[in-house]
Amino acid sequence: MDDRRPWWRTAVVHEVYLRSFADGNGDGLGDVPGLRERLPYLAGLGVDALWVTPWYPSPMADGGYDVSDYRDVDPRFGTLDDVDALLADAHALGLRVVVDLVANHTSAEHPWFRAALAGGPGAPERSRYLFRDGRDGGAAPPNDWISAFGGPAWTRVTEPDGRPGQWYLHLFAPEQPDLDWTSPEVQEEFDDVVRFWLDRGVDGIRVDAAPAMAKVPGLPDAGHPPGATFASSEWVGNPHWDVDEVHEVFRRWRRIGDTYDGDRLFVSEAVVNGPERLARYVRPDELHTTFNFDYLKAPWDAGALRRVVDGTLAALAPVGAPATWVLSSHDETRHVTRFGRAHSGAAVMGFDAAGPADLALGLRRARAAALLTLALPGGAYLYQGEELGLPEVEDLPADALQDPTWERSGRTARGRDGCRVPLPWSGERPPFGFAPDGVAPWLPQPEGWRALTVAAQDADPSSTLSLYRAALRLRRELLGEQPLSWLDLGDGVLAFSRGPGFRCVVNLSDRAVPLDGLGRVLLASGDASAGLPPDTAAWLAP
Ligand code: NOJ
């Protein structure tokens, strides 16, 4: 590999959903000290970096994506000293650390929002948010915008004099009021927040809800049909999503980031309409990389996956940004389960159409998909637990569900808790080493996960954990920035080379694919001794 290229161009980043990774203080919730203790596991897995979901003080209306103080750590997650120790240990192990920046909205408990409520209509404190008078004499929301968690994107406040008053915008939960990014005060505050974390030594920043940060002036109706749900990958010219002015924010942050040493990374979460719109987020003076949701949403189908791969690479080439490949996150149904369903593509934010899942089939495909993902050019994001082959937990009792989607959808969409169940590390019963024995994790773990713990898979060469470790090791040895060239092995087969020394074959057909003449099998997700069985993949050295 060419070591002069920035690390993030080819990095494999492990997403740490902090609440569910490891509980260091015995309260049933994951935290920074718990993560710190487990860093050697991540180093041993072979990833390059971790992205840690928000650790800031938060009322947890949306699992920490509702931030009430951007320069501190919630006591349930630890302290700033714990973060400093985490950064030091991670760096000593050769791992980089990316933090999450939630700048589209604050928590409703943020001092700014409290001041905005207390100030009343017309108060300067309201100009940091999007307060508006309602229609129909004030009784109806100012426009037809909708929340990603279901329902309208507006909530009416009670004014300090006790009367029903203005409405404020929240593209997510009501506890997450949207900031007005045309406010110079908002812009300057976040310049400072970005510097605060870069000064502390973080290696990168993940930009939450990036396309949401600019709105069309005047806040015109979007034309959403009644009962519409968020479908940002289909919207064209939407006034509250992917509005062109949003790019000014990224240019601003990039100018700040570029004053730091060490190739600091900005990566955006941006679910937008197609790869060309996505490429705009990673133009040379904007963010460095962006999650590829088209890949995550693609069904288990060779044609669909190839179209996404080609479309992504073609759209990113002109701006010179590397792709990122991602199959799962804390917002979507785990891909073991998705790939076992008749409709195997993902929806985003917990609105997946469920359906029976064949988990044995899903796991076979997920293992093959791991080899595909890690063989594609660019970087990759792994969601904690996918290296263990964890499925979605679909039978969480209703009273355990905490995702705001559940209530806001009128209890029709169960939301994202099923992919957030705490990790099983060891032992025969919950909490499986996630928390001290006898402590109940914040979401219940299935008893059946005893077979999926890190300890259970550790020494088993056929385990999913061993497959990921082997793939990450080989990837480091063999793959850099070599371009992809497709090979034709017939319908339903994705096959490509990366330079003269590497080939990847993924069989999405229902027949075995002969591997004769393709080279020596370096790694396979199933038994490839008599050709490549359906729903498996192999890496080969020609
Ligand atoms: C995206 C985050 O990944 C998700 O968990 C959160 O609910 C929304 N943004 C709102 O911050």
XYZ file of C-alpha atoms and ligand atoms in Angstrom:
553
model
C 0.000 0.000 0.000
C 1.052 3.551 -0.680
C 1.527 5.020 2.803
C 1.486 8.600 1.555
C -2.224 8.356 0.744
C -4.473 9.478 3.599
C -5.499 6.584 5.833
C -9.217 7.141 5.316
C -9.072 6.336 1.602
C -8.957 2.617 2.323
C -9.823 2.404 6.031
C -12.095 -0.180 7.562
C -13.968 1.611 10.313
C -15.806 -0.285 13.026
C -18.977 1.413 14.190
C -19.197 1.334 17.968
C -22.767 1.850 19.132
C -21.586 2.961 22.527
C -24.696 2.099 24.533
C -24.426 -1.512 23.420
C -20.715 -2.226 23.144
C -19.451 -2.898 26.680
C -20.580 -1.734 30.096
C -17.631 -0.707 32.282
C -19.519 0.668 35.290
C -22.193 -1.976 35.760
C -25.330 0.043 35.028
C -26.421 -2.039 32.038
C -25.481 0.658 29.521
C -22.295 0.597 27.444
C -19.791 3.352 28.174
C -16.366 4.757 27.343
C -14.421 2.777 29.990
C -16.119 -0.414 28.756
C -15.076 0.386 25.209
C -11.558 1.202 26.330
C -11.173 -2.207 27.963
C -12.229 -3.891 24.743
C -9.965 -1.943 22.391
C -7.564 -4.887 22.065
C -10.461 -6.874 20.603
C -10.915 -4.275 17.871
C -7.190 -4.101 17.202
C -7.116 -7.907 16.989
C -10.075 -7.892 14.613
C -7.925 -5.864 12.257
C -9.935 -2.695 11.680
C -8.195 0.643 11.182
C -10.497 2.924 13.102
C -13.618 3.182 15.182
C -16.525 5.557 14.892
C -18.149 6.003 18.268
C -21.802 7.083 18.448
C -22.551 10.149 20.632
C -21.223 10.202 24.188
C -22.362 13.750 24.980
C -24.691 14.709 27.831
C -28.162 13.878 26.593
C -31.660 13.157 27.857
C -31.494 10.111 25.510
C -34.748 10.816 23.714
C -32.962 9.424 20.640
C -30.173 7.361 22.143
C -27.798 10.312 22.500
C -28.522 11.937 19.110
C -30.198 14.620 21.211
C -27.227 16.515 22.621
C -27.532 18.977 25.477
C -23.813 19.840 25.793
C -21.410 19.424 22.869
C -18.225 19.749 24.921
C -18.682 17.111 27.584
C -19.425 13.438 28.177
C -22.656 12.153 29.710
C -21.896 10.786 33.214
C -23.565 7.518 32.165
C -20.886 7.158 29.476
C -17.894 8.451 31.460
C -15.894 11.662 31.601
C -13.684 13.748 29.358
C -10.727 12.100 31.109
C -12.080 8.721 30.042
C -12.230 9.987 26.459
C -8.636 11.207 26.656
C -7.590 7.796 27.972
C -9.573 6.097 25.194
C -7.845 8.188 22.547
C -4.414 7.474 24.032
C -5.014 3.722 24.216
C -6.584 3.556 20.772
C -3.687 5.434 19.221
C -1.182 3.212 21.016
C -2.916 0.211 19.418
C -2.830 1.843 15.986
C -6.576 2.553 15.944
C -8.004 5.902 14.916
C -11.106 7.343 16.528
C -13.961 9.148 14.786
C -16.562 11.011 16.869
C -20.153 11.768 16.010
C -21.258 15.369 15.503
C -24.988 16.018 15.676
C -25.315 19.537 14.333
C -28.675 19.578 12.575
C -30.467 19.658 15.914
C -29.780 19.958 19.610
C -31.632 18.366 22.471
C -34.722 20.217 23.657
C -32.836 20.354 26.971
C -29.937 22.304 25.454
C -29.594 25.703 27.180
C -30.173 27.409 23.814
C -33.545 25.757 23.330
C -34.623 26.403 26.894
C -33.743 30.071 26.387
C -35.654 30.091 23.110
C -38.764 28.741 24.829
C -38.439 31.142 27.745
C -37.840 34.144 25.473
C -41.214 33.961 23.743
C -42.086 34.938 20.164
C -39.628 37.358 18.596
C -36.910 36.737 21.196
C -33.419 36.691 19.654
C -32.856 33.265 21.255
C -35.516 31.849 18.916
C -33.475 32.798 15.867
C -31.044 29.917 16.515
C -33.893 27.488 15.807
C -36.773 27.419 13.324
C -39.744 28.875 15.185
C -42.698 29.964 13.040
C -46.304 30.970 13.513
C -48.811 28.304 12.568
C -51.302 28.440 9.716
C -55.063 28.738 10.203
C -54.765 31.343 12.896
C -51.867 29.455 14.456
C -53.574 26.134 14.980
C -52.024 24.227 12.056
C -48.320 23.537 11.443
C -46.511 26.167 9.344
C -46.007 23.725 6.455
C -46.337 20.066 5.449
C -42.860 18.864 6.413
C -42.560 15.442 8.021
C -40.351 13.864 10.682
C -38.019 10.963 9.907
C -39.577 9.152 12.845
C -43.120 9.580 11.518
C -45.713 12.313 11.867
C -45.346 16.058 11.311
C -42.002 17.820 11.721
C -43.537 20.617 13.804
C -44.532 20.886 17.448
C -46.464 23.758 18.956
C -45.118 25.320 22.130
C -46.897 26.775 25.100
C -45.650 30.332 25.433
C -44.357 31.718 28.748
C -47.782 33.351 29.297
C -49.457 29.943 29.150
C -51.086 30.361 25.744
C -50.577 28.006 22.781
C -48.030 29.731 20.630
C -45.492 29.239 17.858
C -44.349 26.009 16.289
C -40.760 24.757 16.052
C -39.264 22.464 13.437
C -37.827 19.034 14.213
C -37.022 16.748 11.308
C -36.473 14.003 13.889
C -38.133 13.700 17.337
C -39.811 16.691 19.035
C -36.989 16.453 21.593
C -34.565 17.294 18.739
C -35.306 20.858 17.570
C -33.592 21.769 14.282
C -31.058 24.586 14.401
C -31.252 27.427 11.913
C -27.961 27.127 10.045
C -28.313 30.582 8.530
C -27.634 31.956 12.037
C -24.029 33.189 12.365
C -24.157 32.257 16.040
C -24.973 28.648 15.155
C -22.185 28.536 12.575
C -19.603 29.955 14.970
C -20.649 27.709 17.820
C -20.081 24.614 15.734
C -16.775 25.885 14.370
C -15.733 25.907 17.970
C -17.196 22.479 18.737
C -15.324 21.017 15.751
C -12.093 22.555 17.030
C -12.790 21.329 20.565
C -12.753 17.689 19.472
C -9.979 18.006 16.910
C -7.844 19.700 19.582
C -8.529 16.757 21.884
C -6.988 14.489 19.286
C -9.864 12.769 17.531
C -8.982 11.546 14.045
C -12.271 12.272 12.418
C -15.815 13.504 12.680
C -18.951 11.794 11.430
C -21.516 14.359 10.379
C -24.970 13.254 11.481
C -27.966 13.975 9.239
C -25.769 16.041 6.926
C -28.392 16.765 4.229
C -30.779 18.212 6.812
C -28.746 21.240 7.808
C -30.004 23.704 5.187
C -33.614 24.528 4.369
C -35.070 26.454 1.462
C -35.722 30.040 2.639
C -39.354 30.718 3.399
C -39.826 27.036 4.311
C -42.243 26.234 1.468
C -44.406 23.123 1.468
C -42.670 19.993 0.242
C -45.804 18.625 -1.372
C -45.759 15.470 0.757
C -48.932 13.440 0.259
C -50.975 12.834 3.410
C -49.469 10.068 5.544
C -46.131 10.243 3.682
C -43.060 8.765 5.357
C -39.470 9.937 4.970
C -38.103 8.810 1.607
C -35.058 11.011 1.154
C -33.451 8.686 -1.383
C -36.346 9.452 -3.731
C -36.855 13.152 -3.180
C -35.959 15.665 -5.873
C -35.903 19.365 -5.032
C -37.141 18.779 -1.498
C -37.073 21.992 0.581
C -35.874 20.361 3.827
C -33.354 17.811 2.587
C -30.222 17.966 0.442
C -30.688 21.688 -0.189
C -27.658 23.121 -2.015
C -26.763 25.643 0.694
C -25.865 22.778 3.019
C -22.520 22.505 1.267
C -21.405 25.830 2.715
C -21.362 24.215 6.161
C -19.054 21.460 4.984
C -16.684 23.888 3.254
C -16.448 25.796 6.491
C -15.598 22.688 8.490
C -13.162 21.456 5.881
C -11.227 24.723 6.116
C -10.947 24.126 9.865
C -10.013 20.460 9.514
C -7.305 21.271 7.005
C -5.454 23.361 9.599
C -4.817 20.182 11.643
C -2.141 17.589 11.039
C -2.772 13.875 10.664
C -5.289 13.671 7.810
C -8.354 14.284 9.954
C -11.480 12.860 8.379
C -14.998 14.174 7.879
C -17.507 11.479 6.890
C -21.143 12.236 6.330
C -24.330 10.384 6.886
C -26.282 11.418 3.806
C -29.213 9.470 2.428
C -29.858 11.333 -0.813
C -31.195 10.624 -4.267
C -28.489 8.679 -6.058
C -24.724 8.684 -6.332
C -24.446 11.973 -8.243
C -26.142 13.911 -5.442
C -23.995 12.013 -2.953
C -20.774 12.906 -4.760
C -21.507 16.576 -4.096
C -20.817 15.965 -0.375
C -17.262 14.876 -1.111
C -16.118 17.486 -3.583
C -12.472 18.402 -3.001
C -13.227 21.298 -0.626
C -15.984 19.510 1.334
C -16.152 16.277 3.318
C -13.711 13.434 2.654
C -16.036 10.447 2.508
C -19.705 9.633 2.879
C -21.565 6.462 3.783
C -22.902 4.617 0.792
C -26.533 3.938 1.616
C -27.359 2.749 -1.887
C -25.118 -0.242 -1.200
C -26.753 -0.852 2.162
C -30.202 -0.702 0.620
C -29.441 -2.969 -2.321
C -31.119 -6.373 -2.311
C -29.166 -9.626 -2.544
C -29.135 -9.575 -6.299
C -26.096 -9.544 -8.557
C -27.485 -7.026 -11.028
C -28.625 -4.605 -8.342
C -25.320 -4.782 -6.471
C -23.293 -4.348 -9.610
C -25.332 -1.304 -10.606
C -24.675 0.249 -7.188
C -20.953 -0.508 -7.322
C -20.601 0.881 -10.850
C -22.819 3.874 -10.142
C -20.914 4.733 -6.988
C -17.470 4.457 -8.544
C -18.519 6.430 -11.629
C -20.060 9.245 -9.587
C -17.130 9.534 -7.188
C -14.343 9.384 -9.780
C -14.754 12.988 -10.979
C -14.459 14.360 -7.433
C -11.591 12.031 -6.500
C -13.224 10.688 -3.338
C -13.046 7.026 -2.329
C -16.200 4.970 -1.883
C -17.276 3.548 1.453
C -19.195 0.282 1.609
C -21.599 -0.359 4.442
C -24.085 -3.151 5.101
C -25.501 -2.357 8.526
C -25.616 0.307 11.210
C -27.487 1.186 14.388
C -30.302 2.552 12.181
C -31.121 -0.428 9.975
C -32.175 -4.042 10.253
C -29.080 -6.222 10.576
C -28.169 -7.727 7.233
C -28.159 -11.353 8.399
C -31.894 -10.939 8.849
C -32.453 -8.795 5.755
C -30.625 -11.184 3.496
C -32.789 -14.038 4.797
C -35.984 -12.292 3.699
C -37.761 -12.355 0.376
C -37.278 -8.574 0.242
C -33.639 -8.408 1.164
C -32.961 -4.690 0.681
C -32.938 -2.338 3.644
C -35.154 0.569 4.378
C -33.522 3.212 6.540
C -34.386 4.246 10.114
C -36.335 1.212 11.249
C -39.173 1.302 8.748
C -38.261 -2.015 7.084
C -41.142 -4.083 5.851
C -40.681 -7.178 7.980
C -41.380 -10.666 6.747
C -40.183 -14.106 7.678
C -36.411 -14.470 7.628
C -34.447 -17.656 6.928
C -31.514 -16.894 9.213
C -29.311 -19.735 7.985
C -29.634 -18.381 4.449
C -29.192 -14.825 5.719
C -25.987 -15.745 7.514
C -24.575 -17.509 4.448
C -25.253 -14.420 2.371
C -23.972 -12.081 5.064
C -20.658 -13.937 5.169
C -20.400 -13.730 1.389
C -21.367 -10.056 1.520
C -18.540 -9.438 3.988
C -16.031 -10.746 1.449
C -17.609 -8.605 -1.256
C -17.633 -5.492 0.927
C -14.038 -5.885 2.041
C -12.837 -6.548 -1.499
C -14.324 -3.436 -3.104
C -12.115 -0.400 -3.700
C -12.315 2.315 -1.055
C -13.165 2.091 2.638
C -15.716 0.077 4.565
C -17.804 0.497 7.692
C -18.574 -2.541 9.833
C -21.328 -2.353 12.408
C -20.499 -3.911 15.762
C -21.667 -7.501 15.941
C -21.768 -8.113 12.214
C -18.420 -9.848 12.630
C -20.264 -12.250 14.958
C -23.051 -12.819 12.430
C -25.643 -11.362 14.796
C -29.193 -11.278 13.459
C -31.761 -8.579 14.192
C -33.630 -9.233 17.445
C -37.190 -9.149 16.188
C -39.032 -10.308 19.279
C -38.109 -7.636 21.803
C -41.116 -7.195 24.072
C -43.069 -4.040 23.247
C -42.432 -2.608 26.708
C -38.662 -2.864 26.143
C -38.720 -0.778 22.948
C -37.092 2.627 23.317
C -36.659 3.959 19.796
C -38.866 7.029 19.244
C -40.018 5.496 15.945
C -42.189 3.010 17.849
C -44.395 5.621 19.492
C -44.242 8.179 16.676
C -45.394 5.624 14.116
C -48.403 4.843 16.286
C -46.708 1.563 17.268
C -46.675 0.327 13.683
C -42.897 0.440 13.052
C -40.868 -1.256 15.781
C -37.887 0.933 14.990
C -34.214 0.314 15.464
C -33.862 -1.370 18.858
C -33.537 -4.813 17.297
C -30.136 -3.950 15.827
C -28.995 -2.255 19.043
C -29.131 -5.186 21.447
C -25.930 -5.250 23.550
C -23.068 -7.394 22.275
C -22.512 -10.918 23.549
C -18.886 -11.258 24.637
C -18.730 -14.472 26.650
C -20.570 -16.843 28.940
C -23.647 -18.990 28.774
C -26.403 -16.520 29.594
C -27.213 -12.818 29.490
C -25.590 -10.387 29.995
C -22.936 -12.459 28.153
C -20.034 -10.412 29.512
C -21.517 -7.151 28.243
C -22.141 -6.099 31.847
C -21.213 -7.693 35.179
C -23.193 -10.855 35.960
C -26.576 -10.088 37.440
C -26.868 -6.719 35.686
C -29.639 -6.478 33.090
C -28.532 -4.834 29.836
C -30.639 -1.885 28.689
C -32.183 -4.114 26.014
C -32.629 -7.849 26.655
C -30.313 -10.249 24.789
C -31.646 -13.518 23.337
C -30.594 -16.651 25.270
C -29.593 -18.176 21.934
C -26.718 -15.752 21.601
C -24.591 -18.061 23.777
C -23.447 -19.678 20.526
C -22.536 -16.307 19.003
C -20.368 -14.779 21.726
C -16.859 -13.594 20.935
C -15.531 -16.285 23.292
C -17.543 -19.014 21.539
C -16.272 -17.979 18.098
C -12.749 -17.005 19.035
C -10.917 -20.262 18.420
C -13.301 -21.753 15.845
C -11.721 -21.382 12.403
C -15.121 -21.721 10.727
C -16.778 -18.957 12.750
C -17.920 -15.680 11.283
C -15.498 -13.885 13.596
C -12.612 -15.914 12.172
C -13.772 -15.127 8.634
C -13.737 -11.389 9.344
C -10.335 -11.561 11.022
C -8.850 -13.476 8.116
C -10.426 -11.149 5.554
C -9.190 -8.029 7.314
C -5.687 -9.462 7.575
C -5.576 -10.391 3.882
C -7.065 -7.063 2.881
C -4.236 -5.277 4.656
C -1.669 -7.440 2.928
C -3.121 -7.428 -0.570
C -5.387 -4.490 -1.181
C -4.636 -0.818 -1.546
C -6.076 1.450 -4.178
C -6.006 -0.990 -7.109
C -8.974 -0.346 -9.401
C -11.689 -2.929 -9.909
C -12.139 -4.762 -13.222
C -15.120 -7.004 -13.676
C -14.758 -10.604 -14.850
C -17.635 -12.367 -16.573
C -18.559 -15.622 -14.833
C -22.172 -15.665 -15.989
C -25.513 -14.499 -14.638
C -25.874 -14.087 -10.918
C -22.140 -13.984 -10.272
C -20.141 -10.945 -9.249
C -16.488 -11.447 -10.070
C -13.691 -8.931 -10.296
C -9.995 -8.495 -10.001
C -8.116 -5.785 -8.146
C -4.728 -5.590 -9.797
C -2.832 -8.711 -10.923
C -2.777 -10.412 -7.517
C -6.365 -10.512 -6.325
C -9.751 -11.818 -7.415
C -13.108 -11.879 -5.680
C -16.012 -14.091 -6.749
C -19.467 -13.843 -5.169
C -22.100 -16.372 -6.143
C -25.629 -14.964 -5.946
C -26.999 -17.575 -8.356
C -28.632 -20.875 -7.445
C -25.960 -23.060 -9.070
C -22.397 -23.891 -8.031
C -19.780 -21.816 -9.860
C -16.585 -23.609 -10.924
C -13.450 -21.797 -9.811
C -11.095 -23.706 -12.140
C -8.523 -21.504 -13.735
C -9.239 -18.563 -11.467
C -6.349 -19.204 -9.120
C -5.681 -20.384 -5.597
C -8.468 -19.857 -3.041
C -7.130 -17.617 -0.277
C -10.334 -17.393 1.701
C -13.908 -18.564 1.210
C -17.094 -17.953 3.120
C -18.192 -21.576 2.647
C -16.782 -24.865 1.422
C -15.336 -24.024 -1.988
C -13.587 -27.341 -2.592
C -16.013 -28.354 -5.363
C -16.714 -24.944 -6.853
C -18.384 -22.020 -5.162
C -21.815 -22.954 -3.727
C -24.772 -20.539 -4.000
C -24.668 -17.589 -1.584
C -20.961 -17.861 -0.884
C -17.890 -15.906 -1.930
C -14.184 -16.502 -2.316
C -10.991 -14.524 -2.645
C -8.364 -15.933 -4.949
C -4.792 -15.287 -5.956
C -4.449 -15.853 -9.718
C -28.835 9.565 12.188
C -28.424 8.727 13.331
O -27.626 7.669 12.881
C -29.709 8.257 13.975
O -29.486 7.259 14.935
C -30.418 9.454 14.540
O -31.679 9.042 15.044
C -30.638 10.533 13.494
N -29.511 10.733 12.644
C -30.994 11.843 14.131
O -29.884 12.393 14.786
